[in-house]
CSV table of C-alpha atoms in Angstrom, one decimal:
chain,number,residue,atom,x,y,z
A,1,MET,CA,21.3,8.9,-2.2
A,2,ARG,CA,18.0,8.4,-1.7
A,3,PHE,CA,15.4,7.2,-4.0
A,4,LEU,CA,11.2,7.0,-3.7
A,5,HIS,CA,10.1,4.8,-6.2
A,6,THR,CA,6.3,4.6,-7.0
A,7,ALA,CA,4.8,3.0,-10.4
A,8,ASP,CA,1.2,2.9,-11.7
A,9,LEU,CA,-0.2,5.8,-10.7
A,10,HIS,CA,-3.0,5.1,-13.3
A,11,ILE,CA,-4.6,8.8,-13.4
A,12,GLY,CA,-7.4,9.0,-15.5
A,13,LYS,CA,-8.4,5.6,-14.0
A,14,ARG,CA,-12.1,5.0,-13.3
A,15,LEU,CA,-13.8,2.5,-11.8
A,16,PHE,CA,-17.5,1.1,-12.5
A,17,GLU,CA,-17.2,4.3,-14.5
A,18,THR,CA,-17.0,6.3,-11.2
A,19,SER,CA,-13.7,8.8,-11.4
A,20,LEU,CA,-10.9,8.5,-9.2
A,21,SER,CA,-10.0,11.9,-9.3
A,22,GLU,CA,-10.5,13.2,-5.6
A,23,ASP,CA,-8.3,10.1,-4.1
A,24,GLN,CA,-5.6,10.1,-7.2
A,25,ARG,CA,-5.0,14.1,-6.1
A,26,GLU,CA,-5.1,13.4,-2.1
A,27,ILE,CA,-2.5,10.1,-2.8
A,28,LEU,CA,-0.1,12.1,-4.9
A,29,ARG,CA,-0.2,15.1,-2.2
A,30,GLN,CA,0.3,12.1,0.5
A,31,ILE,CA,3.3,10.8,-1.9
A,32,ALA,CA,5.5,14.2,-2.5
A,33,GLU,CA,4.8,15.4,1.1
A,34,ILE,CA,6.2,12.2,2.0
A,35,ALA,CA,9.1,12.5,-0.9
A,36,VAL,CA,10.2,16.1,0.7
A,37,ASN,CA,9.5,15.1,4.4
A,38,GLU,CA,12.0,12.1,4.1
A,39,HIS,CA,14.4,14.2,2.2
A,40,CYS,CA,14.6,12.2,-1.5
A,41,ASP,CA,16.8,13.5,-4.1
A,42,ALA,CA,14.5,11.8,-6.6
A,43,VAL,CA,11.2,10.5,-7.3
A,44,LEU,CA,11.7,7.4,-9.7
A,45,ILE,CA,8.3,6.9,-11.3
A,46,ALA,CA,8.3,3.6,-12.6
A,47,GLY,CA,5.6,3.7,-15.5
A,48,ASP,CA,2.1,4.1,-16.2
A,49,ILE,CA,1.5,7.5,-15.2
A,50,TYR,CA,-1.9,7.7,-16.7
A,51,ASP,CA,-4.6,5.0,-17.3
A,52,ARG,CA,-4.6,5.8,-20.5
A,53,PRO,CA,-2.7,6.9,-24.0
A,54,THR,CA,-4.7,9.7,-24.1
A,55,PRO,CA,-5.0,11.0,-20.9
A,56,SER,CA,-7.7,14.1,-20.4
A,57,ALA,CA,-7.3,17.2,-19.5
A,58,GLU,CA,-8.2,16.8,-16.2
A,59,ALA,CA,-5.2,13.5,-15.4
A,60,MET,CA,-2.8,16.0,-17.4
A,61,SER,CA,-3.3,18.5,-14.6
A,62,ILE,CA,-3.3,16.3,-11.8
A,63,PHE,CA,0.0,15.2,-12.8
A,64,ASP,CA,1.0,18.4,-13.4
A,65,THR,CA,-0.1,19.5,-9.8
A,66,PHE,CA,2.0,16.4,-8.4
A,67,VAL,CA,4.7,17.5,-10.6
A,68,SER,CA,5.2,20.5,-9.3
A,69,ALA,CA,5.1,20.1,-5.9
A,70,LEU,CA,8.1,17.8,-6.2
A,71,VAL,CA,9.8,20.2,-7.8
A,72,LEU,CA,9.4,23.3,-5.2
A,73,GLY,CA,10.4,20.8,-2.6
A,74,GLY,CA,13.6,20.3,-4.3
A,75,VAL,CA,13.0,16.8,-5.5
A,76,SER,CA,14.1,15.9,-8.8
A,77,VAL,CA,11.6,13.2,-10.7
A,78,TYR,CA,12.6,10.6,-13.4
A,79,ALA,CA,9.4,8.6,-15.5
A,80,ILE,CA,9.3,6.2,-18.2
A,81,SER,CA,5.9,5.4,-19.7
A,82,GLY,CA,4.5,2.1,-19.1
A,83,ASN,CA,2.4,0.1,-21.5
A,84,HIS,CA,-0.9,2.5,-21.0
A,85,ASP,CA,1.1,5.6,-21.5
A,86,SER,CA,1.6,6.7,-24.8
A,87,GLY,CA,5.0,7.2,-24.5
A,88,GLU,CA,5.2,10.5,-27.2
A,89,ARG,CA,2.6,12.3,-25.1
A,90,VAL,CA,4.5,11.6,-21.8
A,91,SER,CA,7.4,12.7,-22.6
A,92,TYR,CA,6.1,16.3,-24.7
A,93,LEU,CA,8.5,19.6,-24.0
A,94,SER,CA,10.8,17.2,-22.2
A,95,GLY,CA,13.8,19.5,-23.3
A,96,LEU,CA,12.0,22.0,-21.5
A,97,ILE,CA,11.2,20.5,-18.6
A,98,GLU,CA,14.6,18.8,-17.6
A,99,GLU,CA,16.3,22.2,-16.6
A,100,ARG,CA,13.4,22.0,-13.8
A,101,GLY,CA,15.4,18.7,-12.7
A,102,VAL,CA,11.9,16.3,-14.5
A,103,PHE,CA,13.4,13.4,-16.7
A,104,ILE,CA,10.7,11.7,-18.8
A,105,GLN,CA,12.0,8.7,-21.1
A,106,GLY,CA,8.7,8.0,-23.3
A,107,ARG,CA,10.3,5.5,-26.0
A,108,TYR,CA,13.5,3.4,-26.2
A,109,GLU,CA,15.1,4.9,-29.7
A,110,GLY,CA,17.7,2.8,-30.2
A,111,ARG,CA,19.9,3.5,-26.8
A,112,LEU,CA,19.7,2.4,-23.2
A,113,CYS,CA,19.2,6.4,-21.6
A,114,ARG,CA,21.0,6.8,-18.8
A,115,ARG,CA,21.2,9.7,-16.5
A,116,VAL,CA,24.4,10.3,-14.2
A,117,LEU,CA,24.0,11.5,-10.7
A,118,ARG,CA,26.4,12.2,-8.2
A,119,ASP,CA,27.1,12.0,-4.0
A,120,GLN,CA,29.6,12.0,-1.5
A,121,TYR,CA,30.3,8.4,-2.8
A,122,GLY,CA,30.6,9.3,-6.8
A,123,GLU,CA,28.9,9.4,-9.6
A,124,MET,CA,26.2,6.9,-9.8
A,125,ASP,CA,24.0,5.2,-13.1
A,126,LEU,CA,20.4,5.6,-13.3
A,127,TYR,CA,19.1,4.0,-16.7
A,128,LEU,CA,16.0,4.7,-17.6
A,129,LEU,CA,14.0,1.9,-19.5
A,130,PRO,CA,10.1,2.7,-20.6
A,131,PHE,CA,7.8,-0.2,-22.0
A,132,LEU,CA,9.3,-2.6,-24.1
A,133,LYS,CA,7.8,-5.0,-27.2
A,134,PRO,CA,10.0,-7.5,-29.1
A,135,LEU,CA,9.3,-5.7,-32.3
A,136,THR,CA,10.3,-2.0,-31.2
A,137,VAL,CA,13.4,-3.6,-30.4
A,138,ARG,CA,14.0,-5.6,-33.6
A,139,GLY,CA,13.8,-2.3,-35.4
A,140,PHE,CA,17.2,-0.9,-34.5
A,141,PHE,CA,18.9,-4.3,-34.2
A,142,PRO,CA,18.1,-6.3,-37.6
A,143,ASP,CA,21.2,-8.5,-37.2
A,144,SER,CA,19.5,-9.7,-34.0
A,145,GLU,CA,17.3,-12.2,-33.2
A,146,ILE,CA,14.7,-10.9,-31.4
A,147,VAL,CA,11.8,-12.8,-30.6
A,148,THR,CA,10.6,-12.9,-27.5
A,149,TYR,CA,10.5,-10.2,-24.6
A,150,GLU,CA,13.5,-11.9,-22.7
A,151,ASP,CA,15.1,-11.4,-26.0
A,152,ALA,CA,14.7,-7.7,-25.9
A,153,LEU,CA,15.2,-6.3,-22.9
A,154,ARG,CA,18.9,-8.8,-23.1
A,155,GLU,CA,19.9,-6.9,-25.9
A,156,VAL,CA,19.1,-3.2,-24.9
A,157,LEU,CA,20.7,-4.1,-21.7
A,158,ARG,CA,23.9,-5.5,-23.3
A,159,GLU,CA,25.3,-2.2,-24.1
A,160,VAL,CA,25.9,-1.6,-20.1
A,161,ASP,CA,29.6,-2.0,-18.4
A,162,PHE,CA,29.0,-3.9,-15.3
A,163,GLY,CA,32.6,-3.6,-15.0
A,164,ASP,CA,33.8,-0.4,-14.1
A,165,GLY,CA,32.9,-0.7,-10.3
A,166,ARG,CA,29.7,1.9,-11.0
A,167,ARG,CA,26.7,1.8,-9.0
A,168,LYS,CA,24.2,1.9,-10.8
A,169,VAL,CA,19.9,1.5,-11.2
A,170,LEU,CA,17.4,0.8,-13.3
A,171,MET,CA,13.6,1.6,-13.9
A,172,SER,CA,11.8,-0.5,-15.8
A,173,HIS,CA,8.5,-1.8,-16.5
A,174,GLN,CA,8.1,-4.9,-17.2
A,175,PHE,CA,6.7,-8.8,-16.5
A,176,VAL,CA,9.1,-10.4,-14.5
A,177,THR,CA,8.6,-14.2,-13.8
A,178,GLY,CA,7.5,-14.9,-9.8
A,179,ALA,CA,5.5,-11.7,-9.5
A,180,ALA,CA,2.3,-12.4,-7.8
A,181,THR,CA,-0.3,-10.6,-10.0
A,182,CYS,CA,-3.7,-9.6,-9.4
A,183,ASP,CA,-6.7,-8.4,-12.2
A,184,SER,CA,-6.5,-5.0,-12.7
A,185,GLU,CA,-3.1,-6.0,-14.2
A,186,GLU,CA,-2.8,-6.7,-19.1
A,187,PHE,CA,-0.5,-9.4,-19.3
A,188,ALA,CA,0.3,-11.2,-23.3
A,189,ILE,CA,-1.7,-13.9,-24.1
A,190,GLY,CA,0.3,-17.2,-22.6
A,191,GLY,CA,2.5,-15.8,-20.6
A,192,LEU,CA,5.0,-14.2,-23.8
A,193,ASP,CA,5.7,-11.3,-21.7
A,194,CYS,CA,7.3,-13.0,-18.9
A,195,ILE,CA,11.2,-12.0,-18.0
A,196,PRO,CA,13.2,-13.7,-15.6
A,197,ASP,CA,14.9,-11.8,-13.0
A,198,THR,CA,18.1,-13.1,-14.3
A,199,VAL,CA,18.2,-10.2,-17.1
A,200,PHE,CA,18.5,-7.8,-14.3
A,201,GLU,CA,21.8,-9.0,-12.7
A,202,GLY,CA,24.7,-6.4,-11.4
A,203,PHE,CA,22.1,-3.7,-10.9
A,204,ASP,CA,22.2,-2.5,-7.0
A,205,TYR,CA,18.3,-1.5,-7.2
A,206,VAL,CA,16.0,-2.2,-9.9
A,207,ALA,CA,12.7,0.0,-9.8
A,208,LEU,CA,9.7,-1.9,-11.3
A,209,GLY,CA,6.4,-0.9,-13.0
A,210,HIS,CA,3.5,-3.0,-14.2
A,211,ILE,CA,2.3,-5.1,-11.0
A,212,HIS,CA,-0.1,-3.9,-8.8
A,213,GLY,CA,1.2,-5.6,-5.7
A,214,PRO,CA,4.0,-4.2,-4.0
A,215,GLN,CA,6.3,-7.3,-3.8
A,216,ARG,CA,10.1,-8.3,-3.6
A,217,ILE,CA,11.8,-10.0,-6.6
A,218,LYS,CA,14.5,-12.9,-5.4
A,219,ARG,CA,16.1,-10.2,-3.5
A,220,ASP,CA,15.0,-6.6,-1.2
A,221,THR,CA,16.7,-4.6,-4.5
A,222,MET,CA,14.4,-5.9,-7.0
A,223,ARG,CA,11.2,-4.5,-6.5
A,224,TYR,CA,7.3,-3.1,-7.7
A,225,SER,CA,6.3,-0.3,-6.0
A,226,GLY,CA,2.5,-1.1,-6.6
A,227,THR,CA,-0.1,1.3,-7.4
A,228,PRO,CA,-0.4,3.8,-4.7
A,229,LEU,CA,-4.1,3.1,-4.8
A,230,LYS,CA,-6.8,0.1,-5.1
A,231,TYR,CA,-7.9,-0.7,-8.4
A,232,SER,CA,-9.9,-3.6,-8.2
A,233,PHE,CA,-11.3,-5.6,-5.4
A,234,SER,CA,-8.8,-8.0,-6.6
A,235,GLU,CA,-6.7,-5.9,-4.5
A,236,VAL,CA,-8.6,-5.4,-1.6
A,237,SER,CA,-5.3,-7.2,0.4
A,238,HIS,CA,-3.1,-5.1,-1.0
A,239,LYS,CA,-1.2,-2.5,1.5
A,240,LYS,CA,-0.1,0.6,-0.6
A,241,SER,CA,2.9,2.5,0.1
A,242,VAL,CA,6.2,3.3,-1.4
A,243,THR,CA,9.3,2.2,-1.3
A,244,ILE,CA,12.3,4.5,0.3
A,245,VAL,CA,15.5,3.1,-1.1
A,246,ASP,CA,18.6,4.7,0.8
A,247,ILE,CA,21.7,3.7,-1.8
A,248,GLY,CA,25.3,4.6,0.1
A,249,ALA,CA,28.6,3.1,-1.6
A,250,LYS,CA,29.1,0.0,-3.9
A,251,GLY,CA,26.8,-2.8,-3.1
A,252,GLU,CA,25.0,-0.5,0.4
A,253,VAL,CA,21.4,-0.4,-1.0
A,254,ASP,CA,18.5,-0.2,1.9
A,255,CYS,CA,14.9,-0.4,1.6
A,256,ARG,CA,12.1,0.8,3.1
A,257,GLN,CA,8.5,0.7,3.2
A,258,ILE,CA,5.8,3.9,4.0
A,259,PRO,CA,2.3,3.1,3.7
A,260,LEU,CA,0.1,5.1,2.2
A,261,LYS,CA,-3.4,5.8,3.6
A,262,PRO,CA,-6.7,6.3,1.2
A,263,LEU,CA,-9.1,8.8,1.1
A,264,ARG,CA,-11.4,6.1,0.5
A,265,ASP,CA,-10.6,2.5,0.7
A,266,MET,CA,-11.4,-0.8,-1.0
A,267,ARG,CA,-13.3,-3.7,0.8
A,268,VAL,CA,-15.5,-6.3,0.1
A,269,LEU,CA,-18.2,-6.6,2.8
A,270,GLU,CA,-20.6,-9.8,3.5
A,271,GLY,CA,-23.5,-10.4,5.6
A,272,SER,CA,-27.1,-10.3,5.7
A,273,VAL,CA,-29.2,-7.4,5.2
A,274,ALA,CA,-29.4,-6.9,8.2
A,275,ASP,CA,-26.1,-7.2,9.5
A,276,LEU,CA,-24.8,-4.7,6.9
A,277,LEU,CA,-27.5,-2.3,8.0
A,278,GLU,CA,-25.7,-2.1,11.5
A,279,MET,CA,-22.6,-1.2,10.1
A,280,PRO,CA,-21.2,2.2,10.3
A,281,TYR,CA,-21.9,5.0,7.3
A,282,SER,CA,-18.5,4.3,4.8
A,283,GLU,CA,-18.0,6.3,2.0
A,284,ASP,CA,-15.3,3.2,1.2
A,285,TYR,CA,-15.6,1.8,-2.4
A,286,VAL,CA,-17.4,-1.6,-1.4
A,287,HIS,CA,-18.6,-4.9,-2.8
A,288,ILE,CA,-21.5,-5.8,-0.9
A,289,ILE,CA,-22.4,-9.5,-0.5
A,290,VAL,CA,-26.0,-10.2,0.9
A,291,THR,CA,-26.3,-13.9,2.5
A,292,ASP,CA,-30.0,-13.9,2.8
A,293,GLU,CA,-31.8,-16.6,1.5
A,294,GLU,CA,-34.5,-14.1,0.4
A,295,VAL,CA,-33.4,-10.8,-1.1
A,296,ALA,CA,-35.6,-8.3,-1.7
A,297,PRO,CA,-35.5,-6.5,-5.3
A,298,ASP,CA,-34.6,-3.4,-3.8
A,299,THR,CA,-32.0,-4.5,-1.6
A,300,ARG,CA,-29.4,-2.5,-2.9
A,301,LEU,CA,-31.5,0.4,-3.4
A,302,GLN,CA,-32.0,-0.5,0.7
A,303,LEU,CA,-27.9,-0.3,1.6
A,304,ALA,CA,-27.0,2.2,-0.5
A,305,PRO,CA,-27.6,5.2,1.6
A,306,ALA,CA,-25.1,3.9,4.3
A,307,PHE,CA,-22.3,2.9,1.5
A,308,PRO,CA,-22.8,5.3,-1.5
A,309,ASN,CA,-19.6,4.4,-3.1
A,310,MET,CA,-20.9,0.8,-3.6
A,311,LEU,CA,-19.7,-0.6,-7.0
A,312,LYS,CA,-20.9,-4.3,-6.7
A,313,PHE,CA,-23.6,-5.6,-5.4
A,314,SER,CA,-23.9,-9.5,-5.3
A,315,VAL,CA,-25.9,-11.8,-4.2
A,316,LYS,CA,-24.5,-15.5,-2.3
A,317,ASN,CA,-26.6,-18.1,-0.8
A,318,SER,CA,-27.4,-21.7,-0.9
A,319,ARG,CA,-30.0,-21.1,-3.6
A,320,THR,CA,-27.7,-18.8,-6.1
A,321,GLY,CA,-24.1,-19.5,-5.1
A,322,MET,CA,-23.4,-16.5,-6.6
A,323,ALA,CA,-25.0,-14.4,-8.8
A,324,TRP,CA,-23.6,-11.0,-9.9
A,325,GLU,CA,-24.8,-8.3,-11.2
A,326,ALA,CA,-24.7,-7.1,-14.8
A,327,SER,CA,-23.0,-3.9,-13.7
A,328,GLY,CA,-19.4,-4.1,-14.0
A,329,GLY,CA,-18.8,-4.7,-17.2
A,330,GLU,CA,-17.4,-1.9,-18.6
A,331,GLU,CA,-14.2,-2.5,-16.1
A,332,LEU,CA,-13.7,-5.8,-17.8
A,333,LEU,CA,-14.0,-4.2,-21.1
A,334,GLU,CA,-11.3,-2.3,-20.3
A,335,ARG,CA,-9.2,-4.9,-19.1
A,336,LYS,CA,-9.2,-6.3,-22.3
A,337,THR,CA,-6.5,-6.2,-24.7
A,338,PRO,CA,-6.6,-6.1,-28.6
A,339,LEU,CA,-5.9,-9.9,-28.7
A,340,ASP,CA,-8.6,-11.2,-26.1
A,341,MET,CA,-11.3,-9.4,-28.0
A,342,MET,CA,-10.2,-10.7,-31.3
A,343,GLU,CA,-10.5,-14.1,-29.5
A,344,ASP,CA,-13.8,-13.3,-28.1
A,345,PHE,CA,-14.9,-12.2,-31.6
A,346,TYR,CA,-13.9,-16.1,-32.9
A,347,ARG,CA,-15.5,-17.5,-30.6
A,348,GLU,CA,-18.7,-16.3,-31.1
A,349,GLN,CA,-18.2,-16.5,-35.2
A,350,ASN,CA,-17.4,-20.4,-34.8
A,351,ASN,CA,-20.0,-21.7,-31.9
A,352,GLY,CA,-17.7,-21.6,-29.1
A,353,GLU,CA,-14.7,-23.1,-30.2
A,354,SER,CA,-11.3,-21.4,-28.9
A,355,MET,CA,-8.5,-20.4,-31.9
A,356,ASN,CA,-5.6,-23.6,-32.1
A,357,SER,CA,-1.8,-21.8,-30.9
A,358,ALA,CA,-0.6,-21.0,-34.4
A,359,LYS,CA,-4.1,-19.2,-35.5
A,360,ARG,CA,-2.9,-17.4,-32.2
A,361,ALA,CA,0.8,-16.5,-32.9
A,362,LEU,CA,-0.4,-15.3,-36.3
A,363,LEU,CA,-3.0,-12.9,-35.1
A,364,SER,CA,-0.3,-11.7,-32.0
A,365,ARG,CA,2.0,-11.0,-35.0
A,366,LEU,CA,-0.4,-9.4,-37.0
A,367,LEU,CA,-1.3,-6.7,-34.2
A,368,GLU,CA,2.1,-6.0,-33.1
A,369,SER,CA,2.6,-5.5,-36.6
A,370,VAL,CA,-0.2,-2.6,-36.5
A,371,GLU,CA,1.2,-1.4,-33.1
A,372,GLY,CA,4.5,-0.8,-34.8
A,373,GLU,CA,3.4,0.5,-37.5
A,374,GLU,CA,1.0,3.5,-35.4
A,375,SER,CA,4.0,4.0,-33.7
A,376,LEU,CA,6.4,5.5,-36.1
């Protein structure tokens, strides 16, 4: 059985109000082409299909084109919702599209979703586990003590029979302790959403989503595929790829990465104005850092014709250190969770004083309860 593992598509993502639709269409076309050319049996999408719970019509069209290309190429699709997705929206008409080989699990409904796949080695269990919060799981297991994300995952995975000798693959969208992170990801305050890798012991392969950098977690068969595109300047060093997973007989798993080629790269360029103007014209998404001691007010306009997709402009010299331009606040706000914004508001109302741990924990529980009621 051969899978292509990807995740965190974030379709509809905008960088500093710049649409990435064209970039996303191209990278998803590449992924579909790779899946077909590699003769993959299925593509695994481990959450965060969209960047927002209410995706735009354009974003939905992009995903539709991607999935249609896979189906027409004879490749099945298995997907789960991530923390950016609305489970109800991503699984809309799921019963109908399953007839075409597209399986989307948007919500956890009290039982772990299992799909049985067959090849020359027999049957294989593929488990689809959407992004989970403790509150969601507590509603199905009122007699169990579920406080942390780890408690929730262990309770849900308790039903898996690891003694039956069958091959088992899990898709999950969670933060596993030890994963290397970057600025474009969202986490719970205080690391409350951290889950140890031991929770996933027993699975032949764990297809993870949530972390944007491709990486293995303790073993080659537990992996984050990473995002297909760079979604912040903290990701400029990432080598984006998809993971090809070959599963043979029980215990035989081989993983390899196939690099992706973005329509436009994301780079940080630093130097004097003269040096920057000597660089070749580029439509990449760039952060320009000017190092001259004297910088004219129109320097950004001077550089814009050579770098039409300049998203950030900064000055770094002996006087300023690093002076960031005011633009980009929209992206920073977009990454803030409701709890982050409530903490900011508290500081503004209390002369810069931060909430203590007791107040933060109380507010976290209240927000969790509200989210739980909205999801009913």
